[in-house]
Every structure is written in structure tokens, then in C-alpha cells.
CSV table of C-alpha atoms in Angstrom, one decimal:
chain,number,residue,atom,x,y,z
A,113,MET,CA,0.0,-0.4,-0.2
A,114,SER,CA,1.6,3.6,-0.6
A,115,ASP,CA,1.1,6.3,1.6
A,116,ASP,CA,-0.9,7.8,-1.4
A,117,THR,CA,-4.5,5.3,-0.7
A,118,GLU,CA,-5.6,7.9,1.7
A,119,LEU,CA,-5.2,11.4,-0.4
A,120,GLU,CA,-7.1,8.8,-3.5
A,121,THR,CA,-9.9,8.1,-1.6
A,122,GLU,CA,-13.0,9.9,-2.7
A,123,ILE,CA,-14.5,12.1,-0.1
A,124,GLU,CA,-18.7,10.6,0.2
A,125,THR,CA,-20.9,13.1,-0.4
A,126,GLY,CA,-22.5,14.5,2.6
A,127,THR,CA,-25.9,14.9,3.0
A,128,LEU,CA,-27.7,18.1,4.6
A,129,PRO,CA,-30.1,17.9,7.6
A,130,LEU,CA,-33.4,18.3,5.3
A,131,ASP,CA,-32.4,15.1,3.4
A,132,ALA,CA,-35.4,12.6,3.4
A,133,TRP,CA,-37.4,15.9,4.3
A,134,HIS,CA,-36.4,16.6,1.4
A,135,ARG,CA,-36.6,14.1,-1.0
A,136,SER,CA,-40.1,12.8,0.6
A,137,ASN,CA,-41.7,15.9,-0.2
A,138,GLY,CA,-40.5,15.1,-4.3
A,139,ALA,CA,-37.5,16.9,-4.3
A,140,ARG,CA,-34.9,15.6,-7.6
A,141,MET,CA,-31.5,15.4,-6.0
A,142,VAL,CA,-27.7,16.9,-6.9
A,143,GLU,CA,-25.0,17.1,-5.6
A,144,PHE,CA,-23.5,20.6,-4.4
A,145,ALA,CA,-20.7,22.7,-3.3
A,146,GLY,CA,-20.2,17.6,-1.3
A,147,TYR,CA,-23.7,17.8,-0.8
A,148,TRP,CA,-26.9,16.1,-1.8
A,149,MET,CA,-29.0,18.9,-2.5
A,150,PRO,CA,-32.4,19.4,-4.0
A,151,ILE,CA,-32.9,21.1,-8.1
A,152,GLN,CA,-36.0,21.1,-7.8
A,153,TYR,CA,-39.2,19.0,-6.6
A,154,THR,CA,-41.4,17.1,-8.7
A,155,GLY,CA,-44.8,17.1,-9.1
A,156,GLU,CA,-48.3,19.7,-9.9
A,157,HIS,CA,-45.7,22.7,-8.0
A,158,GLY,CA,-42.2,21.4,-9.4
A,159,GLY,CA,-40.4,22.5,-12.0
A,160,ILE,CA,-37.7,25.5,-11.9
A,161,PHE,CA,-40.0,27.8,-14.0
A,162,ALA,CA,-43.1,26.8,-11.4
A,163,GLU,CA,-41.0,27.5,-8.4
A,164,HIS,CA,-39.3,30.5,-10.4
A,165,GLU,CA,-42.9,31.6,-10.5
A,166,TRP,CA,-43.9,31.1,-7.0
A,167,THR,CA,-40.9,33.1,-5.5
A,168,ARG,CA,-41.8,36.3,-7.6
A,169,ASN,CA,-45.0,35.8,-6.4
A,170,SER,CA,-45.6,33.7,-3.6
A,171,ALA,CA,-42.6,32.8,-0.9
A,172,SER,CA,-40.5,30.0,-1.9
A,173,LEU,CA,-38.7,27.6,0.7
A,174,PHE,CA,-34.8,27.3,-0.3
A,175,ASP,CA,-32.8,24.3,2.1
A,176,VAL,CA,-29.1,26.4,1.9
A,177,SER,CA,-27.5,24.7,5.2
A,178,HIS,CA,-24.7,23.7,2.5
A,179,MET,CA,-23.5,27.2,3.4
A,180,GLY,CA,-20.6,28.4,6.3
A,181,GLN,CA,-22.2,29.7,9.1
A,182,LEU,CA,-19.7,31.6,11.4
A,183,ALA,CA,-19.1,33.3,14.5
A,184,LEU,CA,-16.1,35.1,15.5
A,185,SER,CA,-16.0,36.9,19.3
A,186,GLY,CA,-12.6,37.9,21.0
A,187,ASP,CA,-11.8,40.5,21.9
A,188,ASP,CA,-10.8,43.2,18.9
A,189,VAL,CA,-12.9,41.3,16.7
A,190,ALA,CA,-14.3,44.1,14.1
A,191,ALA,CA,-11.2,45.6,14.3
A,192,GLU,CA,-9.5,42.5,13.9
A,193,LEU,CA,-12.0,41.6,10.5
A,194,GLU,CA,-11.1,44.8,8.4
A,195,LYS,CA,-7.2,43.1,7.8
A,196,LEU,CA,-9.7,40.7,5.4
A,197,LEU,CA,-12.7,41.9,4.8
A,198,PRO,CA,-12.9,45.0,2.4
A,199,GLY,CA,-16.5,46.8,4.3
A,200,ALA,CA,-16.3,49.1,7.3
A,201,ILE,CA,-16.9,45.8,9.9
A,202,THR,CA,-16.2,48.7,13.2
A,203,THR,CA,-18.8,50.9,12.7
A,204,LEU,CA,-21.4,48.2,11.1
A,205,LYS,CA,-24.5,48.7,14.0
A,206,GLN,CA,-25.5,46.2,15.7
A,207,GLY,CA,-28.3,44.0,14.5
A,208,ARG,CA,-26.6,45.2,10.9
A,209,ILE,CA,-25.8,42.7,8.3
A,210,ARG,CA,-22.7,44.2,5.1
A,211,TYR,CA,-22.1,42.0,1.8
A,212,SER,CA,-18.5,41.9,1.8
A,213,LEU,CA,-15.8,40.3,0.2
A,214,LEU,CA,-12.9,37.9,1.3
A,215,LEU,CA,-9.7,39.0,-0.3
A,216,ASN,CA,-6.3,37.2,-1.1
A,217,GLU,CA,-3.3,39.3,-1.3
A,218,ASP,CA,-3.1,40.0,-4.7
A,219,GLY,CA,-6.4,41.3,-4.5
A,220,GLY,CA,-8.7,38.1,-6.2
A,221,VAL,CA,-11.7,37.7,-4.2
A,222,LEU,CA,-11.2,34.4,-3.1
A,223,ASP,CA,-15.0,34.3,-1.7
A,224,ASP,CA,-18.3,36.5,-1.4
A,225,LEU,CA,-19.7,36.8,2.3
A,226,MET,CA,-22.5,38.3,4.0
A,227,VAL,CA,-21.2,39.8,7.8
A,228,THR,CA,-23.2,40.7,10.7
A,229,ASN,CA,-22.7,42.2,13.8
A,230,GLY,CA,-24.5,39.5,16.8
A,231,SER,CA,-22.9,42.1,19.8
A,232,ASP,CA,-21.5,40.1,21.4
A,233,GLN,CA,-20.4,38.5,17.6
A,234,TYR,CA,-19.4,38.5,14.7
A,235,PHE,CA,-21.3,36.2,12.1
A,236,LEU,CA,-20.0,35.0,9.4
A,237,VAL,CA,-22.4,33.4,6.2
A,238,VAL,CA,-19.8,31.6,3.1
A,239,ASN,CA,-19.7,29.7,-0.1
A,240,GLY,CA,-20.4,25.7,0.5
A,241,ALA,CA,-17.8,25.4,-1.4
A,242,THR,CA,-15.1,27.8,-0.4
A,243,LYS,CA,-16.0,27.7,3.8
A,244,TRP,CA,-13.5,25.1,4.2
A,245,ASP,CA,-10.9,27.5,3.0
A,246,ASP,CA,-12.7,29.7,4.1
A,247,ILE,CA,-11.7,28.9,7.4
A,248,ALA,CA,-8.3,28.2,6.9
A,249,HIS,CA,-8.0,31.4,5.9
A,250,LEU,CA,-9.2,33.2,8.3
A,251,ARG,CA,-7.7,31.2,11.5
A,252,GLU,CA,-4.2,31.8,9.2
A,253,HIS,CA,-4.5,35.4,8.9
A,254,LEU,CA,-6.6,35.9,12.3
A,255,PRO,CA,-5.7,36.0,15.4
A,256,ASP,CA,-5.1,32.7,18.6
A,257,GLU,CA,-7.5,36.1,20.9
A,258,VAL,CA,-10.5,35.6,17.8
A,259,THR,CA,-12.3,33.0,18.5
A,260,LEU,CA,-13.9,31.1,14.9
A,261,HIS,CA,-16.7,28.4,16.2
A,262,TYR,CA,-18.1,26.7,12.0
A,263,GLY,CA,-21.8,25.9,12.9
A,264,ASP,CA,-22.1,23.1,11.9
A,265,ASP,CA,-24.7,21.7,14.1
A,266,ARG,CA,-27.1,24.6,12.5
A,267,ALA,CA,-29.5,24.6,9.9
A,268,LEU,CA,-30.0,27.3,7.1
A,269,LEU,CA,-32.9,28.0,5.0
A,270,ALA,CA,-34.1,31.3,3.4
A,271,LEU,CA,-37.4,31.9,2.6
A,272,GLN,CA,-37.6,34.5,0.0
A,273,GLY,CA,-41.0,36.6,-2.2
A,274,PRO,CA,-43.7,39.0,-2.2
A,275,GLN,CA,-45.3,37.2,0.9
A,276,ALA,CA,-41.9,35.7,2.3
A,277,ALA,CA,-42.8,38.6,5.3
A,278,ALA,CA,-46.8,37.6,6.6
A,279,ALA,CA,-45.7,33.9,6.3
A,280,LEU,CA,-42.6,33.6,9.0
A,281,GLU,CA,-44.8,36.7,10.2
A,282,ASN,CA,-47.2,34.4,10.8
A,283,ILE,CA,-45.6,32.3,12.9
A,284,VAL,CA,-41.7,34.0,14.4
A,285,PRO,CA,-44.1,37.1,15.1
A,286,GLY,CA,-41.6,40.5,15.3
A,287,VAL,CA,-40.0,39.1,12.3
A,288,SER,CA,-41.8,41.9,9.6
A,289,GLU,CA,-40.2,44.6,11.9
A,290,LEU,CA,-37.0,43.7,10.8
A,291,VAL,CA,-35.4,45.5,7.7
A,292,PHE,CA,-33.1,44.6,4.4
A,293,MET,CA,-30.0,44.0,5.7
A,294,GLN,CA,-31.3,43.5,9.2
A,295,HIS,CA,-30.9,40.6,12.1
A,296,GLY,CA,-32.4,40.3,15.0
A,297,MET,CA,-33.0,36.9,17.7
A,298,PHE,CA,-36.5,35.3,17.3
A,299,ASP,CA,-38.4,32.6,20.0
A,300,TRP,CA,-40.5,30.1,17.7
A,301,GLY,CA,-42.0,28.0,20.7
A,302,ASP,CA,-38.6,27.0,22.2
A,303,TYR,CA,-37.1,27.0,19.6
A,304,ARG,CA,-33.8,30.5,19.4
A,305,LEU,CA,-33.3,32.1,15.7
A,306,GLY,CA,-31.0,33.6,13.8
A,307,VAL,CA,-33.0,36.1,11.5
A,308,SER,CA,-31.6,38.5,8.7
A,309,ARG,CA,-34.1,39.5,5.8
A,310,SER,CA,-32.3,38.9,3.5
A,311,GLY,CA,-31.7,36.9,0.9
A,312,TYR,CA,-30.4,36.4,-2.9
A,313,THR,CA,-34.1,36.3,-5.3
A,314,GLY,CA,-33.8,40.1,-5.2
A,315,GLU,CA,-37.5,39.6,-4.2
A,316,ASP,CA,-37.9,40.6,-0.1
A,317,GLY,CA,-37.3,37.7,2.4
A,318,TYR,CA,-35.2,35.8,4.9
A,319,GLU,CA,-32.7,33.7,5.3
A,320,ILE,CA,-33.3,31.7,8.9
A,321,SER,CA,-30.4,30.3,10.8
A,322,VAL,CA,-31.6,27.2,12.5
A,323,ARG,CA,-30.6,23.9,15.1
A,324,ALA,CA,-29.9,21.4,13.2
A,325,GLU,CA,-32.3,18.9,15.4
A,326,ASP,CA,-35.0,21.9,15.4
A,327,VAL,CA,-35.0,22.2,11.4
A,328,GLN,CA,-37.7,19.8,10.2
A,329,ALA,CA,-40.6,20.8,12.2
A,330,PHE,CA,-39.1,24.1,11.4
A,331,ALA,CA,-39.5,23.7,7.4
A,332,ASP,CA,-42.8,21.5,7.8
A,333,ALA,CA,-44.9,24.7,10.1
A,334,LEU,CA,-43.7,27.1,7.2
A,335,LEU,CA,-44.7,24.9,4.1
A,336,ALA,CA,-48.7,24.2,6.5
A,337,ASP,CA,-48.5,28.3,4.9
A,338,THR,CA,-50.4,27.0,1.2
A,339,ARG,CA,-48.8,31.2,0.5
A,340,VAL,CA,-45.0,29.2,1.1
A,341,ARG,CA,-43.4,26.0,-1.7
A,342,PRO,CA,-40.2,24.4,-1.2
A,343,ALA,CA,-38.1,25.9,-4.4
A,344,GLY,CA,-34.5,24.1,-5.9
A,345,LEU,CA,-30.8,25.1,-6.4
A,346,GLY,CA,-32.3,25.7,-10.6
A,347,ALA,CA,-34.8,27.9,-9.2
A,348,ARG,CA,-32.7,29.7,-6.7
A,349,ASP,CA,-30.1,29.7,-10.1
A,350,SER,CA,-32.2,31.8,-12.2
A,351,LEU,CA,-34.0,34.2,-9.7
A,352,ARG,CA,-30.3,35.4,-8.8
A,353,LEU,CA,-29.6,35.6,-12.4
A,354,GLU,CA,-32.8,37.4,-13.8
A,355,ALA,CA,-31.6,40.0,-9.7
A,356,GLY,CA,-27.9,40.1,-11.1
A,357,LEU,CA,-26.5,38.9,-8.6
A,358,PRO,CA,-22.5,36.5,-9.4
A,359,LEU,CA,-22.2,33.1,-8.1
A,360,TYR,CA,-18.7,32.4,-6.7
A,361,GLY,CA,-16.7,30.4,-8.3
A,362,HIS,CA,-18.6,31.1,-12.0
A,363,ASP,CA,-18.7,35.3,-12.1
A,364,MET,CA,-16.4,35.9,-9.3
A,365,ASP,CA,-12.8,34.2,-7.9
A,366,GLU,CA,-9.6,34.5,-7.5
A,367,ASN,CA,-7.6,35.4,-10.7
A,368,ILE,CA,-10.3,37.6,-10.4
A,369,ASP,CA,-10.2,41.4,-8.2
A,370,PRO,CA,-14.2,42.7,-6.7
A,371,VAL,CA,-13.5,46.3,-8.8
A,372,SER,CA,-13.5,44.3,-12.1
A,373,ALA,CA,-16.6,42.2,-11.0
A,374,ASP,CA,-19.0,44.9,-10.7
A,375,LEU,CA,-18.6,44.6,-6.7
A,376,THR,CA,-17.0,47.7,-5.8
A,377,PHE,CA,-19.5,48.8,-3.6
A,378,ALA,CA,-18.0,45.9,-1.9
A,379,LEU,CA,-15.9,48.5,-1.0
A,380,THR,CA,-16.4,51.0,1.7
A,381,LYS,CA,-15.6,55.5,0.4
A,382,LYS,CA,-13.3,55.6,3.0
A,383,ARG,CA,-11.6,52.0,3.4
A,384,ARG,CA,-9.9,52.5,-0.7
A,385,GLU,CA,-8.0,55.3,0.3
A,386,SER,CA,-7.3,54.1,3.9
A,387,GLY,CA,-6.9,50.7,2.8
A,388,GLY,CA,-5.0,47.7,6.2
A,389,TRP,CA,-6.8,45.1,4.2
A,390,LEU,CA,-5.6,42.1,2.1
A,391,GLY,CA,-5.6,43.1,-1.1
A,392,HIS,CA,-5.6,46.6,-0.9
A,393,ALA,CA,-2.8,47.9,-2.9
A,394,PRO,CA,-3.6,45.8,-6.2
A,395,VAL,CA,-7.9,46.1,-6.2
A,396,ALA,CA,-6.7,50.1,-5.4
A,397,LYS,CA,-3.6,50.1,-8.6
A,398,VAL,CA,-7.1,48.7,-10.7
A,399,LEU,CA,-9.6,51.5,-9.0
A,400,ALA,CA,-7.5,54.5,-10.4
A,401,ASP,CA,-5.9,52.9,-13.7
A,402,GLY,CA,-9.6,50.9,-14.7
A,403,PRO,CA,-10.0,47.9,-15.2
A,404,ALA,CA,-8.8,45.6,-17.6
A,405,GLU,CA,-11.9,43.8,-18.3
A,406,LYS,CA,-15.9,44.5,-16.8
A,407,ARG,CA,-18.3,41.9,-15.5
A,408,VAL,CA,-21.8,43.0,-17.9
A,409,GLY,CA,-24.4,41.8,-17.8
A,410,LEU,CA,-26.3,41.4,-21.4
A,411,ALA,CA,-29.7,41.0,-23.0
A,412,ILE,CA,-29.1,38.1,-26.7
A,413,GLU,CA,-31.5,38.6,-29.2
A,414,GLY,CA,-34.0,35.2,-29.8
A,415,ARG,CA,-34.8,32.6,-27.6
A,416,MET,CA,-31.2,30.5,-27.3
A,417,PRO,CA,-29.6,31.0,-24.4
A,418,ALA,CA,-25.8,31.6,-24.2
A,419,ARG,CA,-23.8,29.6,-21.3
A,420,GLU,CA,-21.0,29.6,-19.4
A,421,GLY,CA,-18.4,30.0,-20.8
A,422,ALA,CA,-19.4,31.1,-24.7
A,423,ALA,CA,-17.1,33.5,-25.9
A,424,ILE,CA,-18.2,37.1,-26.5
A,425,PHE,CA,-17.0,39.7,-29.9
A,426,ALA,CA,-17.0,42.5,-31.6
A,427,GLY,CA,-16.3,41.8,-35.0
A,428,ASP,CA,-14.2,39.5,-35.2
A,429,THR,CA,-12.4,39.7,-31.9
A,430,GLN,CA,-13.5,37.9,-28.6
A,431,VAL,CA,-13.8,40.7,-26.3
A,432,GLY,CA,-14.9,38.3,-23.9
A,433,ARG,CA,-16.9,35.5,-21.6
A,434,VAL,CA,-19.9,35.1,-20.7
A,435,THR,CA,-19.4,33.6,-16.9
A,436,SER,CA,-23.6,32.5,-16.5
A,437,GLY,CA,-26.5,32.0,-19.0
A,438,GLY,CA,-29.9,30.7,-19.0
A,439,PHE,CA,-33.2,32.0,-19.6
A,440,SER,CA,-34.9,34.1,-17.6
A,441,PRO,CA,-38.3,32.6,-16.2
A,442,THR,CA,-39.8,36.5,-15.2
A,443,LEU,CA,-38.2,38.5,-18.6
A,444,GLY,CA,-39.3,35.2,-20.8
A,445,ARG,CA,-35.9,35.6,-22.7
A,446,PRO,CA,-32.6,34.4,-22.5
A,447,ILE,CA,-30.1,37.2,-20.7
A,448,ALA,CA,-26.5,36.8,-19.0
A,449,MET,CA,-23.3,38.2,-17.3
A,450,GLY,CA,-19.7,38.5,-17.7
A,451,TYR,CA,-16.7,39.3,-18.6
A,452,VAL,CA,-16.0,41.7,-21.4
A,453,ALA,CA,-12.8,44.5,-22.4
A,454,SER,CA,-14.0,48.1,-20.5
A,455,ASP,CA,-14.1,48.7,-24.4
A,456,TRP,CA,-16.8,46.9,-24.4
A,457,ALA,CA,-18.2,47.3,-21.2
A,458,GLN,CA,-19.8,50.6,-21.5
A,459,ASP,CA,-24.2,50.5,-21.3
A,460,GLY,CA,-25.7,49.4,-24.8
A,461,ALA,CA,-21.9,47.8,-26.6
A,462,GLU,CA,-23.4,45.2,-29.1
A,463,LEU,CA,-21.8,42.4,-28.4
A,464,GLU,CA,-22.1,38.6,-30.5
A,465,ILE,CA,-21.5,36.1,-28.7
A,466,GLU,CA,-21.3,32.2,-30.0
A,467,VAL,CA,-22.8,29.3,-29.2
A,468,ARG,CA,-22.5,25.8,-31.2
A,469,GLY,CA,-21.1,28.3,-34.4
A,470,LYS,CA,-24.2,30.5,-34.3
A,471,ARG,CA,-23.1,34.1,-33.1
A,472,LEU,CA,-26.7,35.2,-31.5
A,473,SER,CA,-26.8,39.6,-30.7
A,474,ALA,CA,-26.8,40.3,-27.2
A,475,ARG,CA,-26.2,43.9,-25.6
A,476,VAL,CA,-24.4,45.0,-22.7
A,477,THR,CA,-27.6,46.0,-20.2
A,478,PRO,CA,-27.8,47.6,-16.5
A,479,MET,CA,-28.5,45.0,-13.8
A,480,PRO,CA,-30.8,43.3,-12.0
A,481,PHE,CA,-32.6,42.9,-15.6
A,482,VAL,CA,-35.8,42.2,-13.1
A,483,PRO,CA,-36.2,45.0,-10.3
A,484,HIS,CA,-35.4,44.1,-6.7
A,485,ARG,CA,-38.2,44.4,-4.5
A,486,TYR,CA,-36.3,44.2,-1.3
A,487,HIS,CA,-37.6,45.5,2.2
A,488,ARG,CA,-36.6,48.7,2.9
A,489,GLY,CA,-39.0,50.1,5.3
A,490,SER,CA,-40.4,53.8,5.0
B,44,MET,CA,-46.8,3.0,-38.9
B,45,ALA,CA,-44.2,1.2,-36.2
B,46,ARG,CA,-42.6,4.3,-33.1
B,47,TYR,CA,-39.2,2.3,-32.0
B,48,PHE,CA,-37.4,3.7,-28.4
B,49,THR,CA,-33.5,4.0,-28.3
B,50,GLU,CA,-31.6,4.2,-25.2
B,51,ASP,CA,-31.3,8.2,-24.9
B,52,HIS,CA,-35.1,8.4,-24.5
B,53,GLU,CA,-35.8,9.3,-28.6
B,54,TRP,CA,-38.5,7.6,-30.0
B,55,ILE,CA,-39.1,7.6,-34.2
B,56,ASP,CA,-42.5,6.8,-35.8
B,57,VAL,CA,-41.2,4.9,-39.9
B,58,ASP,CA,-43.4,4.7,-42.2
B,59,GLY,CA,-42.5,3.1,-45.1
B,60,ASP,CA,-38.9,5.2,-45.5
B,61,THR,CA,-39.7,8.1,-43.7
B,62,ALA,CA,-40.1,8.7,-40.3
B,63,THR,CA,-40.7,11.0,-37.7
B,64,VAL,CA,-38.3,11.7,-33.6
B,65,GLY,CA,-38.9,13.1,-31.1
B,66,ILE,CA,-37.6,13.0,-27.4
B,67,THR,CA,-39.6,10.6,-25.0
B,68,ASP,CA,-42.1,11.8,-22.0
B,69,TYR,CA,-40.0,10.3,-19.8
B,70,ALA,CA,-36.9,12.5,-21.1
B,71,GLN,CA,-38.3,16.1,-21.5
B,72,GLY,CA,-39.7,15.0,-17.6
B,73,GLN,CA,-35.5,14.7,-16.1
B,74,LEU,CA,-34.9,17.5,-18.8
B,75,GLY,CA,-37.6,20.2,-17.8
B,76,ASP,CA,-38.8,22.8,-18.4
B,77,ILE,CA,-38.0,23.3,-22.0
B,78,VAL,CA,-37.5,26.8,-23.5
B,79,PHE,CA,-34.7,26.4,-27.3
B,80,VAL,CA,-34.7,23.2,-29.1
B,81,GLU,CA,-32.4,24.3,-31.7
B,82,LEU,CA,-33.7,22.1,-35.4
B,83,PRO,CA,-31.4,20.2,-38.0
B,84,ASP,CA,-32.8,22.3,-41.2
B,85,ALA,CA,-33.6,20.7,-44.3
B,86,GLY,CA,-31.0,18.4,-46.2
B,87,ALA,CA,-29.2,18.0,-43.4
B,88,LYS,CA,-27.7,14.3,-43.2
B,89,VAL,CA,-27.6,12.8,-39.1
B,90,ALA,CA,-25.8,9.8,-38.1
B,91,LYS,CA,-27.6,7.5,-36.5
B,92,GLY,CA,-26.3,7.9,-32.7
B,93,LYS,CA,-25.0,11.2,-33.7
B,94,ASP,CA,-25.7,14.3,-33.0
B,95,ALA,CA,-29.2,15.7,-34.0
B,96,ALA,CA,-30.6,18.7,-32.7
B,97,VAL,CA,-30.5,20.6,-29.2
B,98,VAL,CA,-32.5,21.1,-26.7
B,99,GLU,CA,-32.2,23.1,-23.9
B,100,SER,CA,-33.9,23.4,-20.6
B,101,VAL,CA,-33.3,26.4,-17.9
B,102,LYS,CA,-30.8,25.0,-17.0
B,103,ALA,CA,-29.2,23.6,-19.3
B,104,ALA,CA,-28.0,22.4,-23.1
B,105,SER,CA,-28.8,18.6,-23.7
B,106,ASP,CA,-27.9,16.9,-27.4
B,107,VAL,CA,-30.9,15.2,-28.5
B,108,TYR,CA,-29.1,12.0,-31.5
B,109,ALA,CA,-30.6,10.7,-34.2
B,110,PRO,CA,-31.6,7.4,-33.6
B,111,ILE,CA,-31.4,6.8,-37.6
B,112,THR,CA,-29.0,8.0,-40.4
B,113,GLY,CA,-31.1,9.9,-42.7
B,114,GLU,CA,-31.8,12.8,-44.5
B,115,VAL,CA,-34.2,16.0,-42.8
B,116,THR,CA,-37.1,16.9,-44.8
B,117,GLU,CA,-38.4,19.0,-41.6
B,118,GLY,CA,-37.8,20.5,-38.6
B,119,ASN,CA,-41.3,21.6,-36.5
B,120,PRO,CA,-41.8,24.8,-37.3
B,121,ALA,CA,-44.4,24.7,-34.2
B,122,LEU,CA,-41.4,24.9,-32.0
B,123,GLU,CA,-40.0,27.1,-32.7
B,124,ASP,CA,-42.7,29.7,-31.0
B,125,ASP,CA,-43.3,27.1,-28.5
B,126,PRO,CA,-41.0,25.3,-27.1
B,127,ALA,CA,-42.8,24.5,-24.8
B,128,LEU,CA,-44.2,21.4,-26.5
B,129,VAL,CA,-42.3,18.9,-25.9
B,130,ASN,CA,-42.0,19.6,-22.3
B,131,SER,CA,-47.0,19.3,-22.4
B,132,ASP,CA,-47.3,17.1,-26.2
B,133,PRO,CA,-43.4,15.1,-26.5
B,134,GLU,CA,-44.6,12.3,-28.2
B,135,ASP,CA,-47.6,14.0,-30.5
B,136,GLY,CA,-47.3,17.5,-30.7
B,137,GLY,CA,-43.5,18.4,-29.6
B,138,TRP,CA,-42.2,16.7,-32.5
B,139,PHE,CA,-38.1,17.1,-33.7
B,140,PHE,CA,-37.9,16.8,-37.2
B,141,LYS,CA,-39.2,14.1,-40.4
B,142,LEU,CA,-36.1,12.4,-42.4
B,143,THR,CA,-36.0,9.7,-45.0
B,144,ILE,CA,-34.4,6.9,-43.6
B,145,ALA,CA,-31.0,6.1,-45.6
B,146,ASP,CA,-31.0,2.5,-44.1
B,147,THR,CA,-34.2,0.5,-42.2
B,148,GLY,CA,-31.9,-2.4,-41.7
B,149,GLU,CA,-30.5,0.5,-38.7
B,150,LEU,CA,-34.2,-0.1,-37.0
B,151,ASP,CA,-33.3,-3.2,-35.7
B,152,GLY,CA,-31.7,-3.6,-32.5
B,153,LEU,CA,-34.2,-0.4,-31.1
B,154,MET,CA,-37.0,-1.1,-28.7
B,155,ASP,CA,-40.8,-1.7,-29.0
B,156,GLU,CA,-43.2,0.2,-26.3
B,157,ALA,CA,-42.8,-2.8,-24.0
B,158,ALA,CA,-39.2,-3.0,-23.8
B,159,TYR,CA,-39.0,1.1,-23.5
B,160,LYS,CA,-41.2,0.9,-21.6
B,161,SER,CA,-39.1,-2.2,-19.0
B,162,PHE,CA,-36.2,0.2,-20.2
B,163,CYS,CA,-36.7,3.3,-18.4
B,164,ASP,CA,-38.9,1.2,-15.3
B,165,GLY,CA,-34.6,-0.3,-14.7
B,166,LEU,CA,-33.5,3.3,-14.5
């Protein structure tokens, strides 16, 4: 036996706390981020189109328990996090959430994440496929005084859609008072829930952290409301594409800086100059010089979708590539996002995308493709 | 008229030396909501087991293979405006293309309806 045996052993696909629940609700399960997850449900109300439209018109329940739920505590944890994140954390008010990025020293995006000020601790929600690398990165750069707890004993549900607030308020009174990007702790019977008014669909909605052993009862309670139906990863992807939200590992990765990825909003203005965060110097240079290429939205003529990897042309010259693409159920036509050379990144630029040897006409379009409907309060 | 099935979930209706090709109800169920179908042009030569059409669902593009070698005479014009016909009526109105059969001997080895049903039950 060689020493390589262990390395060659395939890592078994994990199961999430709601695995059996999904299957009994008719889910078609696929492997995603190392776990078995529902891509869509079968039956009368199932299918990506139906689940997508239900989310836009009522409320859908998504299981996103593959994501990493991290809790950081200790002295000066906010100041320490600011050394790794380009956003302002020390001034983030209690109960508020901020979208941020983990960057490497070259300014490349290691992950995108949500950070919440939970008073005595800070919560990070990171992508499922990158959570182990994120933990290693955080542990490497944070001082020993900061405690990092990975909440692998917790599930994460997303309830998304215009009826999400009414449906959740019905069983968890008080949650409707949260506004977009606000977090609070709530009780559901004897269960303690971490509730954020946030999501990845462009709709109003919530992301709810619940103990793994409680999640099935909670999911059943949500589904007992006729306004709520389960939805899978397929609809989640078409919804986030319409919302113009990038997907890590596809629309940005460690070789792409936040400016090129059109995520400059995640770089807190003051900190763009003051720096003090990993990757600042190379990112500041891109800010000053302008990016060579930029992530843009693309509206495609006709009905044929352009998928990830399709080449984008201006005349005979390739000027970019599609990083996410598909058919928009809401708009009834194909949409995509991708990177194009900055000369071609302005709204209205006329380009072509090559799909199976055919050229499709495409136009650079502002995102979101479908307007966000977040609840920002009055 | 006889109907045959392939292990790639295409059906083929044979009438003399002409045939109509589509995908089965099982296939459309696996693909999910279909948003676009790319059909071969009239006059295109297709070869048994080789790419003949592409069907795009919300999530992915999938190849459809020719169940038999021949020359395409017509693509289904209805699929241009209403590709969801493949979901709602896969084994009739949602047909893909018609062709003239080069060699009817190639039909040997294709499944009949009963054999295809037990093939699907085993998946």
C-alpha cells in the first residue's frame, strides 16, 4: 500500500439535515458543493419555471444549509476582520448585515459573504464550496485571541418572495419589523432562530439559522402555510441571475479583483484610500487605472440561451466570455452575465455571443435584469 | 406505422422510408422546462447515434441524437414559437424532425414500446 491511499479516497457526498425531508417532498437531488441538494421538486407545483414564478409571486422555501455559518468573537474582532475584509466592520451597527469579500494578497476574490454584527459576536455566512478554505484563511490571518466557531450543527433556510414576510410573521411574530440587511434573534416555540432579512433572489425575504435538530419541524411549519412552497437550486440560480447577483466560482474567483467583478460597492469608500486590508494595494491600482475587463449584464436576442464559457465577440475579435447564462422565466428571453474588455463594457454596447458556431446578438444591459424588491422600510 | 425507441430516450415513428423523431415523455421529465430547441435544417444529413438537435432547458443544453441515419426533410416549425410543446406533448405535437431513412436495417435493435417501458422502469 502506498502513502497516497488516503488522498485517492473519494470524499463521500455529504447529507444535510433536511435530506429526507426533501426526498419525501419529491425533490430531485443532485450533488452540489459536496452535498446532496434539491435541484428542483417534482409533482404538480414542481419544476424550475414553476418554482421560479412562485418565488416572484408568493414565497418559496430554499434549503441553503450547505453554506458555512461562522461565528467570531473575542477582543477587537471587528478591527481584526477589517484587516481581511474591504468593508467597514467596526462601524457596522448592532443587528446590521453587510455584504463583503474575502480577498487574497493579490486582490483576488476568495469568497463573497455576509457579515452580521450580532453584538457579542460577528456572524459570517460564506459559500458552501469555499467554506473550508475560508476557515483556513481566517484562522491563518486572525490572531489567536479571536475565536472562530463553525456552526456545523445549524441549518440555514431561505424564505423568499413577496409573501415571505406575512408567512414568517404568522409563526414568528416580530420578524416583519426587520428591514433589508437587518438581523435579530427570535423565538419559535422553544426554538431560538437567527433571522436575517436578506437573500439571493432579488425578492424580499429572510434567511433563517436554526439548529439542525429543529429544522424539519420548522420547515414543516413554514410549508403548512399555503403561500409557501419548496424550491430548489435550479430556481435559486435563475432568480439570482435575473437579480444580477454573481455566483462565486463562476462570476468571480480568486483571479478576479472586486473592481473588475463590478463589486466596488463592497469596498467601503473611506477604506478604498485608507487601506489596511489584505489585497488593498493591487485593488487600489485597479481602482486608479480602471479595470481591463468588467462584469456586465447581457440581453440576448432570440430564444437561444448562451451558457457559461461562451465567447463574446465584437466583430471578429473576442472581447469576453459568458460566466453565467440562461433563460429568464420572468422576462421570457435569454440573459447572461460575463466579462468583457472595458472598451465594450458600457451600457448599450452591441456584441455577439458564439453558441455552437452561431452568433447571437447581445447588448450590454444594466443589472438587475428584474428589479429588486427588498424591504428597506419607510 | 411502427414506433421504436432508443436508449437515449428518442422515439421514431416509421412509415415506409420516412420517419418522425422526437424525445420521450421520460426524457422531457428529466430535462425539465424546455426553453429552446435547435433543429437540423431540411437537407441536413444525420447519422445514427450522432448529434442531430439540441434541446435547452432552463438549466442546461442537451444533445438529441438521430435514432437512424437519413436526410432531414423538415423540422417542427411549432417548436420555434412554443418549445414548451416538448414538455406538454412530447410524443405527438412536440416532435422534432422528419427524415427519409437511408437504411431501414438500422431499425433492428431499437426497442418497441413495451421494451422501452421496462428499460425506463429499470433506470
